């Protein structure tokens, strides 16, 4: 199903989108590093980390991926799963849920609501799946900017966790 939201065209993604998604992640890592943020996603481009490439391949083949396009160019991506990643020390919910496994926008196109449009699509897909709960986890370090972003898009913080030394925050949104 295709959506047109905020001037963006959102379509279901697939394996052919993996290189574009990795390019978006690489741009995000470079941007964060220029801002002094090396703790969230590290310093190495995702496209050069074999486990990250494998994870994106998995997201585009085994999860429910979506790609936001602007004038035919991929500018954002989202992947939904039915529960948290095995790398996240969080149990699945006690009810049907959808879990945002990936949300990224190309830094060159930051600002026009790409992430919010993709999260709106995640809400629709959660409802379509018959679930009432949409969750996401994110980096809780720095000044808490990412947690605040998700709060502005309708999520409520629930559980905090540590994955090694990486501080994380789970957020939930009721969509029913």
PDB file of C-alpha atoms in Angstrom:
ATOM      1  CA  UNK A   1       0.000   0.000   0.000  1.00  0.00           C
ATOM      2  CA  UNK A   2       1.301   3.455  -0.864  1.00  0.00           C
ATOM      3  CA  UNK A   3       0.778   6.606   1.188  1.00  0.00           C
ATOM      4  CA  UNK A   4       1.298  10.237   0.365  1.00  0.00           C
ATOM      5  CA  UNK A   5       2.041  12.106   3.586  1.00  0.00           C
ATOM      6  CA  UNK A   6       3.707  15.500   4.056  1.00  0.00           C
ATOM      7  CA  UNK A   7       4.676  15.531   0.366  1.00  0.00           C
ATOM      8  CA  UNK A   8       6.397  12.183   0.790  1.00  0.00           C
ATOM      9  CA  UNK A   9       5.576   8.954  -0.960  1.00  0.00           C
ATOM     10  CA  UNK A  10       5.762   6.038   1.497  1.00  0.00           C
ATOM     11  CA  UNK A  11       5.937   2.560   0.053  1.00  0.00           C
ATOM     12  CA  UNK A  12       6.659  -0.906   1.341  1.00  0.00           C
ATOM     13  CA  UNK A  13      10.360  -1.664   1.082  1.00  0.00           C
ATOM     14  CA  UNK A  14      12.303  -4.778   0.295  1.00  0.00           C
ATOM     15  CA  UNK A  15      15.784  -6.230  -0.181  1.00  0.00           C
ATOM     16  CA  UNK A  16      16.619  -3.864  -3.062  1.00  0.00           C
ATOM     17  CA  UNK A  17      16.340  -0.950  -0.592  1.00  0.00           C
ATOM     18  CA  UNK A  18      19.153  -2.165   1.685  1.00  0.00           C
ATOM     19  CA  UNK A  19      21.903  -0.058  -0.001  1.00  0.00           C
ATOM     20  CA  UNK A  20      19.812   3.127   0.255  1.00  0.00           C
ATOM     21  CA  UNK A  21      18.996   2.421   3.906  1.00  0.00           C
ATOM     22  CA  UNK A  22      22.675   1.846   4.674  1.00  0.00           C
ATOM     23  CA  UNK A  23      23.493   5.161   2.955  1.00  0.00           C
ATOM     24  CA  UNK A  24      20.932   6.887   5.188  1.00  0.00           C
ATOM     25  CA  UNK A  25      22.489   5.289   8.263  1.00  0.00           C
ATOM     26  CA  UNK A  26      25.962   6.307   7.104  1.00  0.00           C
ATOM     27  CA  UNK A  27      24.772   9.915   6.692  1.00  0.00           C
ATOM     28  CA  UNK A  28      23.226   9.841  10.168  1.00  0.00           C
ATOM     29  CA  UNK A  29      26.431   8.517  11.767  1.00  0.00           C
ATOM     30  CA  UNK A  30      28.526  11.209  10.035  1.00  0.00           C
ATOM     31  CA  UNK A  31      26.073  13.930  11.090  1.00  0.00           C
ATOM     32  CA  UNK A  32      25.963  12.732  14.706  1.00  0.00           C
ATOM     33  CA  UNK A  33      29.759  12.563  14.831  1.00  0.00           C
ATOM     34  CA  UNK A  34      30.078  16.177  13.617  1.00  0.00           C
ATOM     35  CA  UNK A  35      27.842  17.124  16.550  1.00  0.00           C
ATOM     36  CA  UNK A  36      30.079  15.256  18.991  1.00  0.00           C
ATOM     37  CA  UNK A  37      27.722  12.289  19.362  1.00  0.00           C
ATOM     38  CA  UNK A  38      29.820   9.157  19.062  1.00  0.00           C
ATOM     39  CA  UNK A  39      27.929   7.164  21.706  1.00  0.00           C
ATOM     40  CA  UNK A  40      24.645   6.548  19.909  1.00  0.00           C
ATOM     41  CA  UNK A  41      25.753   4.730  16.751  1.00  0.00           C
ATOM     42  CA  UNK A  42      29.533   4.879  17.034  1.00  0.00           C
ATOM     43  CA  UNK A  43      31.915   6.387  14.503  1.00  0.00           C
ATOM     44  CA  UNK A  44      32.140   3.793  11.764  1.00  0.00           C
ATOM     45  CA  UNK A  45      29.785   3.929   8.759  1.00  0.00           C
ATOM     46  CA  UNK A  46      27.121   1.225   9.050  1.00  0.00           C
ATOM     47  CA  UNK A  47      27.858   0.062   5.525  1.00  0.00           C
ATOM     48  CA  UNK A  48      31.315  -1.021   6.778  1.00  0.00           C
ATOM     49  CA  UNK A  49      30.059  -3.038   9.761  1.00  0.00           C
ATOM     50  CA  UNK A  50      29.205  -6.595   8.664  1.00  0.00           C
ATOM     51  CA  UNK A  51      26.716  -7.162  11.508  1.00  0.00           C
ATOM     52  CA  UNK A  52      24.914  -3.897  10.658  1.00  0.00           C
ATOM     53  CA  UNK A  53      24.711  -4.832   6.972  1.00  0.00           C
ATOM     54  CA  UNK A  54      23.305  -8.237   7.978  1.00  0.00           C
ATOM     55  CA  UNK A  55      20.747  -6.564  10.273  1.00  0.00           C
ATOM     56  CA  UNK A  56      19.529  -4.279   7.466  1.00  0.00           C
ATOM     57  CA  UNK A  57      19.320  -7.274   5.142  1.00  0.00           C
ATOM     58  CA  UNK A  58      17.201  -9.018   7.796  1.00  0.00           C
ATOM     59  CA  UNK A  59      14.978  -5.954   8.237  1.00  0.00           C
ATOM     60  CA  UNK A  60      14.322  -5.756   4.498  1.00  0.00           C
ATOM     61  CA  UNK A  61      13.574  -9.470   4.135  1.00  0.00           C
ATOM     62  CA  UNK A  62      12.100 -10.690   7.442  1.00  0.00           C
ATOM     63  CA  UNK A  63      10.507  -7.566   8.941  1.00  0.00           C
ATOM     64  CA  UNK A  64       8.010  -5.067   7.526  1.00  0.00           C
ATOM     65  CA  UNK A  65      10.113  -2.302   5.903  1.00  0.00           C
ATOM     66  CA  UNK A  66       8.862   1.025   4.540  1.00  0.00           C
ATOM     67  CA  UNK A  67      10.733   3.613   2.526  1.00  0.00           C
ATOM     68  CA  UNK A  68       9.856   7.304   2.282  1.00  0.00           C
ATOM     69  CA  UNK A  69      10.675   8.886  -1.048  1.00  0.00           C
ATOM     70  CA  UNK A  70      10.851  12.502  -2.119  1.00  0.00           C
ATOM     71  CA  UNK A  71      10.886  13.011  -5.882  1.00  0.00           C
ATOM     72  CA  UNK A  72      11.675   9.316  -6.281  1.00  0.00           C
ATOM     73  CA  UNK A  73      14.716   9.427  -3.991  1.00  0.00           C
ATOM     74  CA  UNK A  74      14.747   7.342  -0.781  1.00  0.00           C
ATOM     75  CA  UNK A  75      14.950   9.797   2.131  1.00  0.00           C
ATOM     76  CA  UNK A  76      13.748   7.734   5.095  1.00  0.00           C
ATOM     77  CA  UNK A  77      13.159   4.185   6.237  1.00  0.00           C
ATOM     78  CA  UNK A  78      11.276   2.329   8.932  1.00  0.00           C
ATOM     79  CA  UNK A  79      11.228  -1.361   9.830  1.00  0.00           C
ATOM     80  CA  UNK A  80       8.550  -2.928  12.007  1.00  0.00           C
ATOM     81  CA  UNK A  81       8.818  -6.173  13.912  1.00  0.00           C
ATOM     82  CA  UNK A  82       6.417  -8.047  16.155  1.00  0.00           C
ATOM     83  CA  UNK A  83       8.571  -7.451  19.241  1.00  0.00           C
ATOM     84  CA  UNK A  84      11.886  -6.025  20.426  1.00  0.00           C
ATOM     85  CA  UNK A  85      15.195  -6.963  18.894  1.00  0.00           C
ATOM     86  CA  UNK A  86      17.025  -9.863  20.541  1.00  0.00           C
ATOM     87  CA  UNK A  87      19.875  -7.393  21.191  1.00  0.00           C
ATOM     88  CA  UNK A  88      17.556  -5.281  23.348  1.00  0.00           C
ATOM     89  CA  UNK A  89      17.278  -6.610  26.913  1.00  0.00           C
ATOM     90  CA  UNK A  90      13.498  -6.124  26.884  1.00  0.00           C
ATOM     91  CA  UNK A  91      10.871  -8.860  26.827  1.00  0.00           C
ATOM     92  CA  UNK A  92       8.029  -8.804  24.319  1.00  0.00           C
ATOM     93  CA  UNK A  93       4.810  -7.224  25.534  1.00  0.00           C
ATOM     94  CA  UNK A  94       2.090  -9.336  27.145  1.00  0.00           C
ATOM     95  CA  UNK A  95      -0.174  -8.447  24.208  1.00  0.00           C
ATOM     96  CA  UNK A  96       0.110  -8.217  20.427  1.00  0.00           C
ATOM     97  CA  UNK A  97       2.398  -5.372  19.478  1.00  0.00           C
ATOM     98  CA  UNK A  98       4.407  -3.867  16.670  1.00  0.00           C
ATOM     99  CA  UNK A  99       7.902  -2.674  17.446  1.00  0.00           C
ATOM    100  CA  UNK A 100       9.850  -0.053  15.519  1.00  0.00           C
ATOM    101  CA  UNK A 101      13.166  -1.757  14.810  1.00  0.00           C
ATOM    102  CA  UNK A 102      14.573   1.038  12.648  1.00  0.00           C
ATOM    103  CA  UNK A 103      13.716   4.663  11.941  1.00  0.00           C
ATOM    104  CA  UNK A 104      16.164   6.752   9.964  1.00  0.00           C
ATOM    105  CA  UNK A 105      16.072   9.677   7.600  1.00  0.00           C
ATOM    106  CA  UNK A 106      18.790  10.910   5.296  1.00  0.00           C
ATOM    107  CA  UNK A 107      20.387  13.904   6.994  1.00  0.00           C
ATOM    108  CA  UNK A 108      20.383  15.843   3.717  1.00  0.00           C
ATOM    109  CA  UNK A 109      16.566  15.881   3.962  1.00  0.00           C
ATOM    110  CA  UNK A 110      16.142  16.353   7.703  1.00  0.00           C
ATOM    111  CA  UNK A 111      13.305  18.543   8.857  1.00  0.00           C
ATOM    112  CA  UNK A 112      10.274  18.033   6.586  1.00  0.00           C
ATOM    113  CA  UNK A 113       8.612  15.447   8.837  1.00  0.00           C
ATOM    114  CA  UNK A 114      10.012  12.263   7.304  1.00  0.00           C
ATOM    115  CA  UNK A 115      10.262  10.453  10.643  1.00  0.00           C
ATOM    116  CA  UNK A 116       6.811  11.579  11.755  1.00  0.00           C
ATOM    117  CA  UNK A 117       5.284  10.404   8.463  1.00  0.00           C
ATOM    118  CA  UNK A 118       6.954   7.013   8.802  1.00  0.00           C
ATOM    119  CA  UNK A 119       5.772   6.713  12.408  1.00  0.00           C
ATOM    120  CA  UNK A 120       2.233   7.554  11.258  1.00  0.00           C
ATOM    121  CA  UNK A 121       2.535   4.646   8.825  1.00  0.00           C
ATOM    122  CA  UNK A 122       3.712   2.440  11.716  1.00  0.00           C
ATOM    123  CA  UNK A 123       0.558   3.399  13.638  1.00  0.00           C
ATOM    124  CA  UNK A 124      -1.586   2.403  10.640  1.00  0.00           C
ATOM    125  CA  UNK A 125       0.247  -0.909  10.257  1.00  0.00           C
ATOM    126  CA  UNK A 126      -0.098  -1.634  13.976  1.00  0.00           C
ATOM    127  CA  UNK A 127      -3.852  -1.114  13.763  1.00  0.00           C
ATOM    128  CA  UNK A 128      -4.021  -3.157  10.562  1.00  0.00           C
ATOM    129  CA  UNK A 129      -2.298  -6.026  12.389  1.00  0.00           C
ATOM    130  CA  UNK A 130      -4.985  -5.911  15.091  1.00  0.00           C
ATOM    131  CA  UNK A 131      -2.560  -4.680  17.744  1.00  0.00           C
ATOM    132  CA  UNK A 132      -3.122  -1.744  20.078  1.00  0.00           C
ATOM    133  CA  UNK A 133       0.501  -1.267  21.167  1.00  0.00           C
ATOM    134  CA  UNK A 134       3.364   0.267  19.186  1.00  0.00           C
ATOM    135  CA  UNK A 135       6.747   0.381  20.916  1.00  0.00           C
ATOM    136  CA  UNK A 136      10.189   1.655  20.086  1.00  0.00           C
ATOM    137  CA  UNK A 137      13.507   1.790  21.892  1.00  0.00           C
ATOM    138  CA  UNK A 138      16.121   4.437  21.417  1.00  0.00           C
ATOM    139  CA  UNK A 139      19.340   5.883  22.731  1.00  0.00           C
ATOM    140  CA  UNK A 140      18.704   7.712  25.995  1.00  0.00           C
ATOM    141  CA  UNK A 141      22.130   9.344  26.213  1.00  0.00           C
ATOM    142  CA  UNK A 142      23.215  12.851  25.419  1.00  0.00           C
ATOM    143  CA  UNK A 143      20.637  15.404  26.373  1.00  0.00           C
ATOM    144  CA  UNK A 144      17.705  13.028  25.859  1.00  0.00           C
ATOM    145  CA  UNK A 145      16.868  14.626  22.494  1.00  0.00           C
ATOM    146  CA  UNK A 146      15.839  11.369  20.846  1.00  0.00           C
ATOM    147  CA  UNK A 147      13.559  10.396  23.726  1.00  0.00           C
ATOM    148  CA  UNK A 148      11.982  13.869  23.520  1.00  0.00           C
ATOM    149  CA  UNK A 149      11.469  13.409  19.758  1.00  0.00           C
ATOM    150  CA  UNK A 150       9.480  10.220  20.309  1.00  0.00           C
ATOM    151  CA  UNK A 151       7.482  11.898  23.065  1.00  0.00           C
ATOM    152  CA  UNK A 152       6.551  14.692  20.621  1.00  0.00           C
ATOM    153  CA  UNK A 153       5.260  12.032  18.215  1.00  0.00           C
ATOM    154  CA  UNK A 154       2.903  10.502  20.778  1.00  0.00           C
ATOM    155  CA  UNK A 155       5.049   7.952  22.616  1.00  0.00           C
ATOM    156  CA  UNK A 156       5.361   7.665  26.397  1.00  0.00           C
ATOM    157  CA  UNK A 157       8.585   6.509  28.079  1.00  0.00           C
ATOM    158  CA  UNK A 158       8.244   3.182  29.863  1.00  0.00           C
ATOM    159  CA  UNK A 159      11.375   1.151  30.646  1.00  0.00           C
ATOM    160  CA  UNK A 160      15.016   2.223  30.716  1.00  0.00           C
ATOM    161  CA  UNK A 161      17.781  -0.291  30.091  1.00  0.00           C
ATOM    162  CA  UNK A 162      21.505  -0.648  29.557  1.00  0.00           C
ATOM    163  CA  UNK A 163      22.926  -2.655  26.685  1.00  0.00           C
ATOM    164  CA  UNK A 164      26.535  -2.825  27.818  1.00  0.00           C
ATOM    165  CA  UNK A 165      27.255   0.865  28.420  1.00  0.00           C
ATOM    166  CA  UNK A 166      24.627   2.044  25.896  1.00  0.00           C
ATOM    167  CA  UNK A 167      21.691   3.702  27.725  1.00  0.00           C
ATOM    168  CA  UNK A 168      18.328   2.872  26.190  1.00  0.00           C
ATOM    169  CA  UNK A 169      14.740   3.925  26.641  1.00  0.00           C
ATOM    170  CA  UNK A 170      11.637   2.009  25.587  1.00  0.00           C
ATOM    171  CA  UNK A 171       8.630   4.112  24.642  1.00  0.00           C
ATOM    172  CA  UNK A 172       5.067   2.984  23.971  1.00  0.00           C
ATOM    173  CA  UNK A 173       2.094   4.367  22.113  1.00  0.00           C
ATOM    174  CA  UNK A 174      -1.479   3.100  22.251  1.00  0.00           C
ATOM    175  CA  UNK A 175      -3.003   3.180  18.790  1.00  0.00           C
ATOM    176  CA  UNK A 176      -6.443   1.582  19.279  1.00  0.00           C
TER     177      UNK A 176
END
